[in-house]
Amino acid sequence: MAKVAPRKVGILVFDDVEILDFSGPYEVFGATRHPNTLAPLFDVVTVADKPTGQPVTTRNGMRVLPTHGLDDCPHLDLLLVPGGLGARTIVGNARVVDWVRHRAVEAELVISVCTGSFILAKAGLLKPGMGATTYHLRIEELAALAPGVRMCKGERFVDNGKVITSAGIASGIDVALYVVGRLCGDAQAHWTARVMEYEHYVPKARL
């Protein structure tokens, strides 16, 4: 059987990004391996609007060295956009918003965690008629940024096909496991959840 290349996952990071928003999904995708061969099924990279070698400083002060800048980022199969206080700044950064918009065209899936949905909205990726969610205290703000989009308050994640949004912080683990299940099968998602000793995986989403 021919070896299948792992899907490339790009996670946008920025100053004041919420740590678990990006690190939770990073762990899920990084831990997902073929149960028999342990071959990785995803190749995860971080991407930032920073010069090469310059770190981002997350919410609560963690320093993270991104794998790529916007200009040298390779093709991405999955694009994940986290949130946090820094998402408010990124919404006003035309360079990053344009990058997200253009990268979304080539991506198989585009996923937001928490207020990363604000960035998707600014990039025009949340269309009228879609459903969406975000951090529970920021639903009204997302509604203002995405007119005509149905707000699914209380949902952990909402799948519109190509675009998937999730609620806040720890919900990023749930949506990443859901994506593993959608792309690789529910048995694989359960395998990854067991490896992580994560007991809350539920393979469902609302459109």
Coordinates of C-alpha atoms in Angstrom, one line a residue:
M1 CA 0.0 0.0 0.0
A2 CA 1.4 3.4 -1.0
K3 CA 2.3 5.7 1.9
V4 CA -0.2 8.6 2.3
A5 CA 1.4 11.9 3.1
P6 CA 0.1 13.5 6.3
R7 CA -2.2 16.5 5.9
K8 CA -0.5 19.8 6.6
V9 CA -2.2 21.8 9.4
G10 CA -1.3 25.5 9.7
I11 CA -2.2 27.2 13.0
L12 CA -2.1 31.0 13.0
V13 CA -0.5 32.4 16.1
F14 CA -0.1 36.1 17.2
D15 CA 0.7 38.2 20.2
D16 CA -1.9 37.7 23.0
V17 CA -3.3 34.5 21.4
E18 CA -5.1 32.3 24.0
I19 CA -2.7 29.4 24.8
L20 CA -5.2 26.5 24.8
D21 CA -6.9 27.8 21.7
F22 CA -3.9 26.8 19.6
S23 CA -2.0 24.3 21.8
G24 CA -5.1 22.1 22.4
P25 CA -5.6 21.5 18.6
Y26 CA -1.9 21.3 18.1
E27 CA -1.7 18.4 20.6
V28 CA -4.7 16.6 19.0
F29 CA -3.4 16.8 15.4
G30 CA 0.2 16.0 16.5
A31 CA -0.9 13.0 18.6
T32 CA -3.0 11.5 15.7
R33 CA -1.1 8.6 14.3
H34 CA -2.0 5.4 12.5
P35 CA -2.8 2.9 15.3
N36 CA -0.7 0.1 13.8
T37 CA 2.3 1.9 12.2
L38 CA 2.2 5.1 14.4
A39 CA 2.8 7.1 11.2
P40 CA 1.6 10.7 11.7
L41 CA -1.6 11.6 9.9
F42 CA -1.1 15.3 10.3
D43 CA 2.0 17.6 10.0
V44 CA 1.4 20.7 12.2
V45 CA 3.1 24.0 11.8
T46 CA 2.5 27.4 13.3
V47 CA 2.4 30.6 11.3
A48 CA 2.7 34.2 12.3
D49 CA 3.1 37.7 10.9
K50 CA 6.6 37.9 12.3
P51 CA 10.1 38.1 10.9
T52 CA 11.9 34.7 10.9
G53 CA 13.2 33.8 14.4
Q54 CA 11.0 36.3 16.2
P55 CA 8.6 34.8 18.8
V56 CA 5.0 35.7 19.6
T57 CA 4.0 36.3 23.2
T58 CA 0.8 34.6 24.1
R59 CA -1.8 35.5 26.6
N60 CA -0.2 35.0 30.1
G61 CA 3.3 35.4 28.7
M62 CA 4.3 32.2 27.0
R63 CA 6.8 32.8 24.1
V64 CA 6.3 30.7 21.0
L65 CA 8.6 30.5 18.0
P66 CA 6.5 30.1 14.9
T67 CA 7.5 27.6 12.3
H68 CA 6.8 30.0 9.4
G69 CA 6.0 33.6 8.5
L70 CA 3.1 34.5 6.3
D71 CA 5.4 34.7 3.2
D72 CA 7.2 31.4 3.6
C73 CA 4.3 29.2 4.7
P74 CA 3.8 26.1 2.6
H75 CA 0.5 24.8 1.2
L76 CA -1.9 24.1 4.0
D77 CA -4.6 21.4 3.9
L78 CA -6.2 22.7 7.1
L79 CA -6.1 26.2 8.4
L80 CA -6.8 26.8 12.1
V81 CA -7.4 30.3 13.5
P82 CA -7.4 30.6 17.3
G83 CA -8.6 33.5 19.4
G84 CA -7.8 35.5 22.5
L85 CA -7.3 39.2 23.2
G86 CA -4.9 39.4 20.3
A87 CA -7.6 38.4 17.8
R88 CA -9.1 41.9 18.2
T89 CA -5.8 43.4 16.9
I90 CA -5.6 40.8 14.1
V91 CA -9.1 41.8 12.9
G92 CA -7.6 45.2 12.1
N93 CA -4.5 43.8 10.4
A94 CA -5.3 43.8 6.7
R95 CA -2.2 41.8 5.8
V96 CA -3.1 38.9 8.1
V97 CA -6.8 39.0 7.2
D98 CA -6.0 38.9 3.5
W99 CA -3.6 36.0 4.1
V100 CA -6.4 34.0 5.9
R101 CA -8.8 34.8 3.0
H102 CA -6.4 33.6 0.3
R103 CA -5.2 30.5 2.3
A104 CA -8.8 29.5 2.9
V105 CA -9.3 29.1 -0.9
E106 CA -6.8 26.3 -1.1
A107 CA -7.5 24.7 2.3
E108 CA -9.7 21.6 2.7
L109 CA -11.0 22.9 6.0
V110 CA -10.9 26.2 7.8
I111 CA -11.4 26.0 11.6
S112 CA -11.7 28.7 14.2
V113 CA -11.4 28.4 17.9
C114 CA -12.9 31.0 20.3
T115 CA -12.7 34.6 18.9
G116 CA -10.7 33.3 15.9
S117 CA -14.2 33.4 14.4
F118 CA -13.9 37.2 14.4
I119 CA -11.0 36.9 12.0
L120 CA -12.9 34.5 9.7
A121 CA -15.8 36.9 9.7
K122 CA -13.5 39.8 8.8
A123 CA -12.0 37.7 6.0
G124 CA -15.5 37.1 4.6
L125 CA -15.5 33.4 5.3
L126 CA -18.7 33.4 7.4
K127 CA -21.5 33.8 4.9
P128 CA -25.2 34.6 5.5
G129 CA -27.1 31.4 6.2
M130 CA -24.2 29.7 7.9
G131 CA -24.2 28.8 11.6
A132 CA -21.4 29.8 13.8
T133 CA -20.3 29.9 17.4
T134 CA -17.5 31.6 19.5
Y135 CA -16.6 32.3 23.1
H136 CA -19.8 32.5 25.0
L137 CA -19.4 36.1 26.1
R138 CA -18.6 37.3 22.6
I139 CA -21.6 35.9 20.6
E140 CA -23.2 39.3 20.2
E141 CA -19.9 40.8 18.9
L142 CA -19.6 38.0 16.3
A143 CA -23.2 38.6 15.3
A144 CA -22.3 42.2 14.6
L145 CA -19.3 41.2 12.5
A146 CA -21.1 38.5 10.5
P147 CA -24.6 39.8 9.6
G148 CA -27.0 37.0 8.5
V149 CA -24.9 34.3 10.2
R150 CA -27.0 32.2 12.6
M151 CA -25.4 32.3 16.1
C152 CA -25.4 28.8 17.7
K153 CA -24.9 29.8 21.3
G154 CA -24.2 26.8 23.6
E155 CA -22.8 24.6 20.8
R156 CA -19.2 23.4 21.2
F157 CA -18.6 23.6 17.5
V158 CA -20.6 24.2 14.3
D159 CA -19.7 22.5 11.0
N160 CA -20.7 24.3 7.8
G161 CA -18.8 21.9 5.5
K162 CA -15.6 23.7 4.7
V163 CA -15.8 26.2 7.5
I164 CA -16.0 25.0 11.1
T165 CA -16.2 27.3 14.2
S166 CA -15.9 26.3 17.8
A167 CA -16.6 27.9 21.2
G168 CA -14.0 29.1 23.6
I169 CA -10.6 27.8 24.7
A170 CA -11.0 24.1 25.6
S171 CA -13.5 23.7 22.8
G172 CA -10.5 23.7 20.5
I173 CA -9.7 20.2 21.7
D174 CA -13.3 19.0 20.9
V175 CA -13.4 20.5 17.4
A176 CA -9.9 19.1 16.5
L177 CA -11.0 15.6 17.6
Y178 CA -14.2 16.1 15.6
V179 CA -12.1 17.0 12.5
V180 CA -9.9 13.9 13.1
G181 CA -13.1 11.9 13.1
R182 CA -14.5 13.5 10.0
L183 CA -11.3 13.1 8.0
C184 CA -9.9 9.9 9.4
G185 CA -12.9 8.1 10.9
D186 CA -14.4 7.9 14.3
A187 CA -12.3 5.0 15.4
Q188 CA -9.2 7.1 14.8
A189 CA -10.6 10.0 16.8
H190 CA -11.3 7.7 19.7
W191 CA -7.8 6.3 19.5
T192 CA -6.3 9.9 19.6
A193 CA -8.6 10.8 22.5
R194 CA -7.5 7.7 24.4
V195 CA -3.8 8.5 23.8
M196 CA -4.5 12.0 25.2
E197 CA -6.5 10.6 28.1
Y198 CA -9.3 12.9 27.0
E199 CA -12.7 11.5 28.1
H200 CA -15.0 14.0 26.6
Y201 CA -14.9 13.3 22.8
V202 CA -18.4 13.4 21.3
P203 CA -18.5 12.9 17.5
K204 CA -21.2 15.4 16.6
A205 CA -21.7 18.9 15.3
R206 CA -24.6 21.1 14.3
L207 CA -24.9 22.7 10.9

